[in-house]
Short mmCIF file of N, CA and C in Angstrom, two decimals:
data_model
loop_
_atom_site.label_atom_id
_atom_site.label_comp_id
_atom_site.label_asym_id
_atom_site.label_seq_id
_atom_site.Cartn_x
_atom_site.Cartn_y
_atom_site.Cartn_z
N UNK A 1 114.45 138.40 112.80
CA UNK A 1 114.07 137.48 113.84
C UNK A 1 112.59 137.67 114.11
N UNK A 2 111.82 136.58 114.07
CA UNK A 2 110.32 136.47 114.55
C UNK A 2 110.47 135.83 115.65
N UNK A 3 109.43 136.03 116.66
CA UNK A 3 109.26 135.21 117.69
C UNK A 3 107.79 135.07 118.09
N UNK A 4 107.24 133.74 117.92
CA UNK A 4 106.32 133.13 118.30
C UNK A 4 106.42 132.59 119.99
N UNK A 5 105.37 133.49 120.28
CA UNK A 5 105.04 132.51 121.82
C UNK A 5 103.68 132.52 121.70
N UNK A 6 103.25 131.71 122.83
CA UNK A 6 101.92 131.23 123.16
C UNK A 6 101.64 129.82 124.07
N UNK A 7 100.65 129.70 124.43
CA UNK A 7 100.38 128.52 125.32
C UNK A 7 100.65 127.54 124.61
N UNK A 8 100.72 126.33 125.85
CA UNK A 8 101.12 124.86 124.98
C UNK A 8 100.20 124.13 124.26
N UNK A 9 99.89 123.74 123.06
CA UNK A 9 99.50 122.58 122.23
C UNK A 9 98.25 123.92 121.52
N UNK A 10 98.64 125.16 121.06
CA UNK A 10 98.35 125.99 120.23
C UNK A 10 98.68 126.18 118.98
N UNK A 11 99.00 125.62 118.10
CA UNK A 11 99.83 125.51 117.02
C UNK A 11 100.66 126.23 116.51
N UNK A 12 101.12 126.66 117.36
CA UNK A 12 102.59 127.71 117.08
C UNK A 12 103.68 127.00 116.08
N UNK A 13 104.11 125.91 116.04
CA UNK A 13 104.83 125.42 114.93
C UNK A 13 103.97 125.17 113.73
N UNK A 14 102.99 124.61 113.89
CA UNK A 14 102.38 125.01 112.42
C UNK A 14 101.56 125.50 111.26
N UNK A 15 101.70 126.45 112.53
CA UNK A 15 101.34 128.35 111.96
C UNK A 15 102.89 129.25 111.51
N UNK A 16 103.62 128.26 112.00
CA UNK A 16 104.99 128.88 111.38
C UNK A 16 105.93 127.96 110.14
N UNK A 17 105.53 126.93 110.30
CA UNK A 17 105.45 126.11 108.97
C UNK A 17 104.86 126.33 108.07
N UNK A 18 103.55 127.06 108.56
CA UNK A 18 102.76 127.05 106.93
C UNK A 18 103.35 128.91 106.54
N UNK A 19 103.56 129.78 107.57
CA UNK A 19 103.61 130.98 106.97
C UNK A 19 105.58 131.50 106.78
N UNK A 20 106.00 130.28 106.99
CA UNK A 20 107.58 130.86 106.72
C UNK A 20 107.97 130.07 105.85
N UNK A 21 106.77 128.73 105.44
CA UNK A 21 107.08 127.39 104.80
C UNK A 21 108.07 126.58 105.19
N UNK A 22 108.19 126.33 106.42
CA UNK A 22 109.66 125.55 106.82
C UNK A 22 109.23 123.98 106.99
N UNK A 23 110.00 123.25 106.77
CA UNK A 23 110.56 121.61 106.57
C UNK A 23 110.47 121.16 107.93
N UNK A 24 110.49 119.72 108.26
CA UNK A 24 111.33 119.77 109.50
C UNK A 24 112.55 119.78 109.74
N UNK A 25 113.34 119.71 108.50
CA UNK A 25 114.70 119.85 108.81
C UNK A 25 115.28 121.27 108.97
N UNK A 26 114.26 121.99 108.46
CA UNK A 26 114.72 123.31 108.86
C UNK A 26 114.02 123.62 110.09
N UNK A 27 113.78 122.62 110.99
CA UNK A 27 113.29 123.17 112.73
C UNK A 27 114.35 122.24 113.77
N UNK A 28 115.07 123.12 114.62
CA UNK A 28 115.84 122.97 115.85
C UNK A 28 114.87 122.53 117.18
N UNK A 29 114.41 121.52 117.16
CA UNK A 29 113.97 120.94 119.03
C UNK A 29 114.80 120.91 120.16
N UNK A 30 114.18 122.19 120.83
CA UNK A 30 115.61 122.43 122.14
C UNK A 30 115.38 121.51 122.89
N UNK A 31 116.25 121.37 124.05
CA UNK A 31 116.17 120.26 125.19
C UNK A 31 116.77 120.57 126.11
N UNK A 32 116.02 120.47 127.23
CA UNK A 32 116.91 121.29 128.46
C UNK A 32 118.36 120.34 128.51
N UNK A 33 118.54 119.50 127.86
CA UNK A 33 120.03 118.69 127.90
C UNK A 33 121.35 118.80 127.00
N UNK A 34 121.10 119.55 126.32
CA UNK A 34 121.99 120.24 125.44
C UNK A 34 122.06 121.67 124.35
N UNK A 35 123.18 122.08 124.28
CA UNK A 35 122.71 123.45 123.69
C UNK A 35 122.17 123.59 122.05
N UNK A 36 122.10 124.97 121.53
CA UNK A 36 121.18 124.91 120.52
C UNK A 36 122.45 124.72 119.44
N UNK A 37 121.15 124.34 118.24
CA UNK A 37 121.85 124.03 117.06
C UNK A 37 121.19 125.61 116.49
N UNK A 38 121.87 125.76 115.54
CA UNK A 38 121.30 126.84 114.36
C UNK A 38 121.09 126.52 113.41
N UNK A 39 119.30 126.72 113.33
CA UNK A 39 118.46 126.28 111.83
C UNK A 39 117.76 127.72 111.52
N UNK A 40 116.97 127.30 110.77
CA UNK A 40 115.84 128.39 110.41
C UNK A 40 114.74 128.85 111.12
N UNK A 41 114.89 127.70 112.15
CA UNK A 41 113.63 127.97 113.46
C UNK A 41 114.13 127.01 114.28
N UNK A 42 113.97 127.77 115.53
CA UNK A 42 114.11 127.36 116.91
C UNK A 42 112.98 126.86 117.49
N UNK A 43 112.29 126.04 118.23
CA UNK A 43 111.28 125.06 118.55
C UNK A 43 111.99 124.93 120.27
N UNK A 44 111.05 125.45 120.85
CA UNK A 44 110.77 125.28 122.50
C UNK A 44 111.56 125.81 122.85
N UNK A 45 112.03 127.47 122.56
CA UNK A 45 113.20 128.19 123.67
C UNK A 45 112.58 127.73 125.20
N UNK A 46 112.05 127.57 125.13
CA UNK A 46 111.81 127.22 126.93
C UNK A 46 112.62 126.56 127.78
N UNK A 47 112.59 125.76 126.81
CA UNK A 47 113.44 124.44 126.80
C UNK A 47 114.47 125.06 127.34
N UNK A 48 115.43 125.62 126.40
CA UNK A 48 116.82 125.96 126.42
C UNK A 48 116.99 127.08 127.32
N UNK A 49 116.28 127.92 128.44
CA UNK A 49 116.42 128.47 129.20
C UNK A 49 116.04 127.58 130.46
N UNK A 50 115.29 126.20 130.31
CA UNK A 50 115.77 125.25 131.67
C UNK A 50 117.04 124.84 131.67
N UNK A 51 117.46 124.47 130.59
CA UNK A 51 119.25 124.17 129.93
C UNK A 51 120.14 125.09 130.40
N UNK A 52 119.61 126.51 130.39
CA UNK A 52 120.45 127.09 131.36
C UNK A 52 120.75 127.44 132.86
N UNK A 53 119.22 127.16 133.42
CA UNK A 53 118.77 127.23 135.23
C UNK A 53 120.03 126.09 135.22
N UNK A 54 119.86 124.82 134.39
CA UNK A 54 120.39 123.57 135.27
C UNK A 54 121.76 123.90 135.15
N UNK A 55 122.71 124.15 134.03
CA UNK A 55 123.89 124.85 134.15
C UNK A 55 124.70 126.31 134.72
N UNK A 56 123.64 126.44 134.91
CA UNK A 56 124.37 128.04 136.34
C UNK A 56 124.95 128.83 134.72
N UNK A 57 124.05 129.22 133.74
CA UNK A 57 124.07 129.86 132.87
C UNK A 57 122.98 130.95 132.90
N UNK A 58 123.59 132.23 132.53
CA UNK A 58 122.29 133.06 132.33
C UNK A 58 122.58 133.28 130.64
N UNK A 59 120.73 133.00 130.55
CA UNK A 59 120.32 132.76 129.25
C UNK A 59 120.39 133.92 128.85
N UNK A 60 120.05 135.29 129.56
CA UNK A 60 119.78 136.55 128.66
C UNK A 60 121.25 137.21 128.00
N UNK A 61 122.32 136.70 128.76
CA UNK A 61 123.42 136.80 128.33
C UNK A 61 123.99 135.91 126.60
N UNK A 62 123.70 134.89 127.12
CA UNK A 62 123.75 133.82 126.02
C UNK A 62 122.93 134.25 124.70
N UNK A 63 121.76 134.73 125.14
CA UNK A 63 120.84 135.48 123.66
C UNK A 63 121.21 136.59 123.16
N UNK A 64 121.74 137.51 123.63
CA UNK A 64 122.55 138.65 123.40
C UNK A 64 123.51 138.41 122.73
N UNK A 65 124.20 137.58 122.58
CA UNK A 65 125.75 136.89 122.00
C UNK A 65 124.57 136.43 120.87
N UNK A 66 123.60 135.91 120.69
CA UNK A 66 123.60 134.84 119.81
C UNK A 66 122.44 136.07 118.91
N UNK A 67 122.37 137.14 119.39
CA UNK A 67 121.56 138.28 118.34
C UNK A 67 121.25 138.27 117.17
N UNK A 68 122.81 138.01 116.42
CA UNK A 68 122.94 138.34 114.71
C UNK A 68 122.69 137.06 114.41
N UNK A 69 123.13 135.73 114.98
CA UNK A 69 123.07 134.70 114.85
C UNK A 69 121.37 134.04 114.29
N UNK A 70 120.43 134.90 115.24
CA UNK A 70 119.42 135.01 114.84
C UNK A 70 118.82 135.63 113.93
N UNK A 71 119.24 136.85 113.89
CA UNK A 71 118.64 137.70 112.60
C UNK A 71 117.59 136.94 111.72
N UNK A 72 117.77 135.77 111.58
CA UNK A 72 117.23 135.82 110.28
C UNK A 72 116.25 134.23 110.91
N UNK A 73 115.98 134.28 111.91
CA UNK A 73 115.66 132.98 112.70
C UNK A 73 114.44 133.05 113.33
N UNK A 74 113.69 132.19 112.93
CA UNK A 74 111.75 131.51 113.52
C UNK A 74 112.45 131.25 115.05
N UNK A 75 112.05 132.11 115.84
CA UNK A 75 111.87 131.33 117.27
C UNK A 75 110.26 131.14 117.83
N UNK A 76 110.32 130.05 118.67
CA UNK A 76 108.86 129.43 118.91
C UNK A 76 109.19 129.13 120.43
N UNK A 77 108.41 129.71 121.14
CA UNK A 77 108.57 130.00 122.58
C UNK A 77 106.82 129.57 123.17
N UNK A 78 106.76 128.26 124.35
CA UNK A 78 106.04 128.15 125.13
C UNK A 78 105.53 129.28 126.31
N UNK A 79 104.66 129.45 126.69
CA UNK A 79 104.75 130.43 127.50
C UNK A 79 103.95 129.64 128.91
N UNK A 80 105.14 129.83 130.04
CA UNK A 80 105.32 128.91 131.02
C UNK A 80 105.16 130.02 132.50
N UNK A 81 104.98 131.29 132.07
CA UNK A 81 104.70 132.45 133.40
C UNK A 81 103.39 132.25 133.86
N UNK A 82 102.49 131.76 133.47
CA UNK A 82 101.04 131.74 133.74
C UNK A 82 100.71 130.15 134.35
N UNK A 83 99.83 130.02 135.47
CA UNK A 83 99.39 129.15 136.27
C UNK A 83 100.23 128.86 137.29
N UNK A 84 99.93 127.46 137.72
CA UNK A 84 100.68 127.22 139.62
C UNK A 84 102.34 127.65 139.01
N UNK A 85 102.41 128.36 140.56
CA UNK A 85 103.72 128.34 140.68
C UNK A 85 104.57 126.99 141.15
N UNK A 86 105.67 126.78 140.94
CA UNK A 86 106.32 125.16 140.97
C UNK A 86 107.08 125.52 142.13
N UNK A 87 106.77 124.06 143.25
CA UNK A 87 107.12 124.09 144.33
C UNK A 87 108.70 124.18 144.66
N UNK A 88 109.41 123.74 142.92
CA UNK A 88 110.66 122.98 143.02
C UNK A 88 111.42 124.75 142.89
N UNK A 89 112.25 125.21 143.22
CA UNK A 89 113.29 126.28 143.33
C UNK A 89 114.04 126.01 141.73
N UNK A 90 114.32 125.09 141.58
CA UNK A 90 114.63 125.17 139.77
C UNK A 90 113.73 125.33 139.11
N UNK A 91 112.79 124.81 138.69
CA UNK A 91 111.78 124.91 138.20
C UNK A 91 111.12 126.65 138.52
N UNK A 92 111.05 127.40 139.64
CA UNK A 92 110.76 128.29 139.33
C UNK A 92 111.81 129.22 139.11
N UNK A 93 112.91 129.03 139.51
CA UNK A 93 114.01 129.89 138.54
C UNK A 93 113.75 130.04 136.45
N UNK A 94 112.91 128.63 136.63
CA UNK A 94 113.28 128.31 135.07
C UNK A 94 111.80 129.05 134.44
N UNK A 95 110.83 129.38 135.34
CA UNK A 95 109.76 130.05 135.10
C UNK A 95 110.19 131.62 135.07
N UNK A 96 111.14 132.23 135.65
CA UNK A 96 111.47 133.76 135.80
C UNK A 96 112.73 133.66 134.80
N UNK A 97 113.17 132.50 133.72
CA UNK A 97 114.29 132.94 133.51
C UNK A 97 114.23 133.95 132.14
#
């Protein structure tokens, strides 16, 4: 398992396209509206830990289960702890999650 984070519109996906050589069909786009698929790379865990604020899911639980699942898996993570804090109580749950 690799994991790429970094700020937004840094080229984290394709700095991981060019050095793992992945397709787009081998990249998963999370969405805080449904859960993940399993590819070769994961694209916006961020995402999928608002997916869990909004479902009364804890994500660190859910990643723990999904460990081996990863093993062998590009994750690409926004990094959303830095600047204003969000006025909205979900939204900053989804910043500490």
């Amino acid at each position: 398992m690799d994991l790429i984070i970094g700020g937004a519109y840094q080229g984290k996906l394709d700095y991981a396209k060019e050095k793992y050589g992945l397709t787009d069909s081998d990249i998963f786009e999370c969405s805080d509206k449904r859960d993940i698929e399993f590819k070769a790379c994961v694209h916006h865990l961020e995402r999928f830990t608002l997916y869990c604020v909004k479902n009364n899911l804890n994500a660190v639980d859910i990643f723990a289960l999904w460990e081996k699942k990863w093993k062998d898996c590009v994750l690409i993570c926004e990094d959303i702890s830095c600047g204003v804090v969000p006025i909205d109580p979900e939204m900053r749950e989804w910043r500490e999650a």
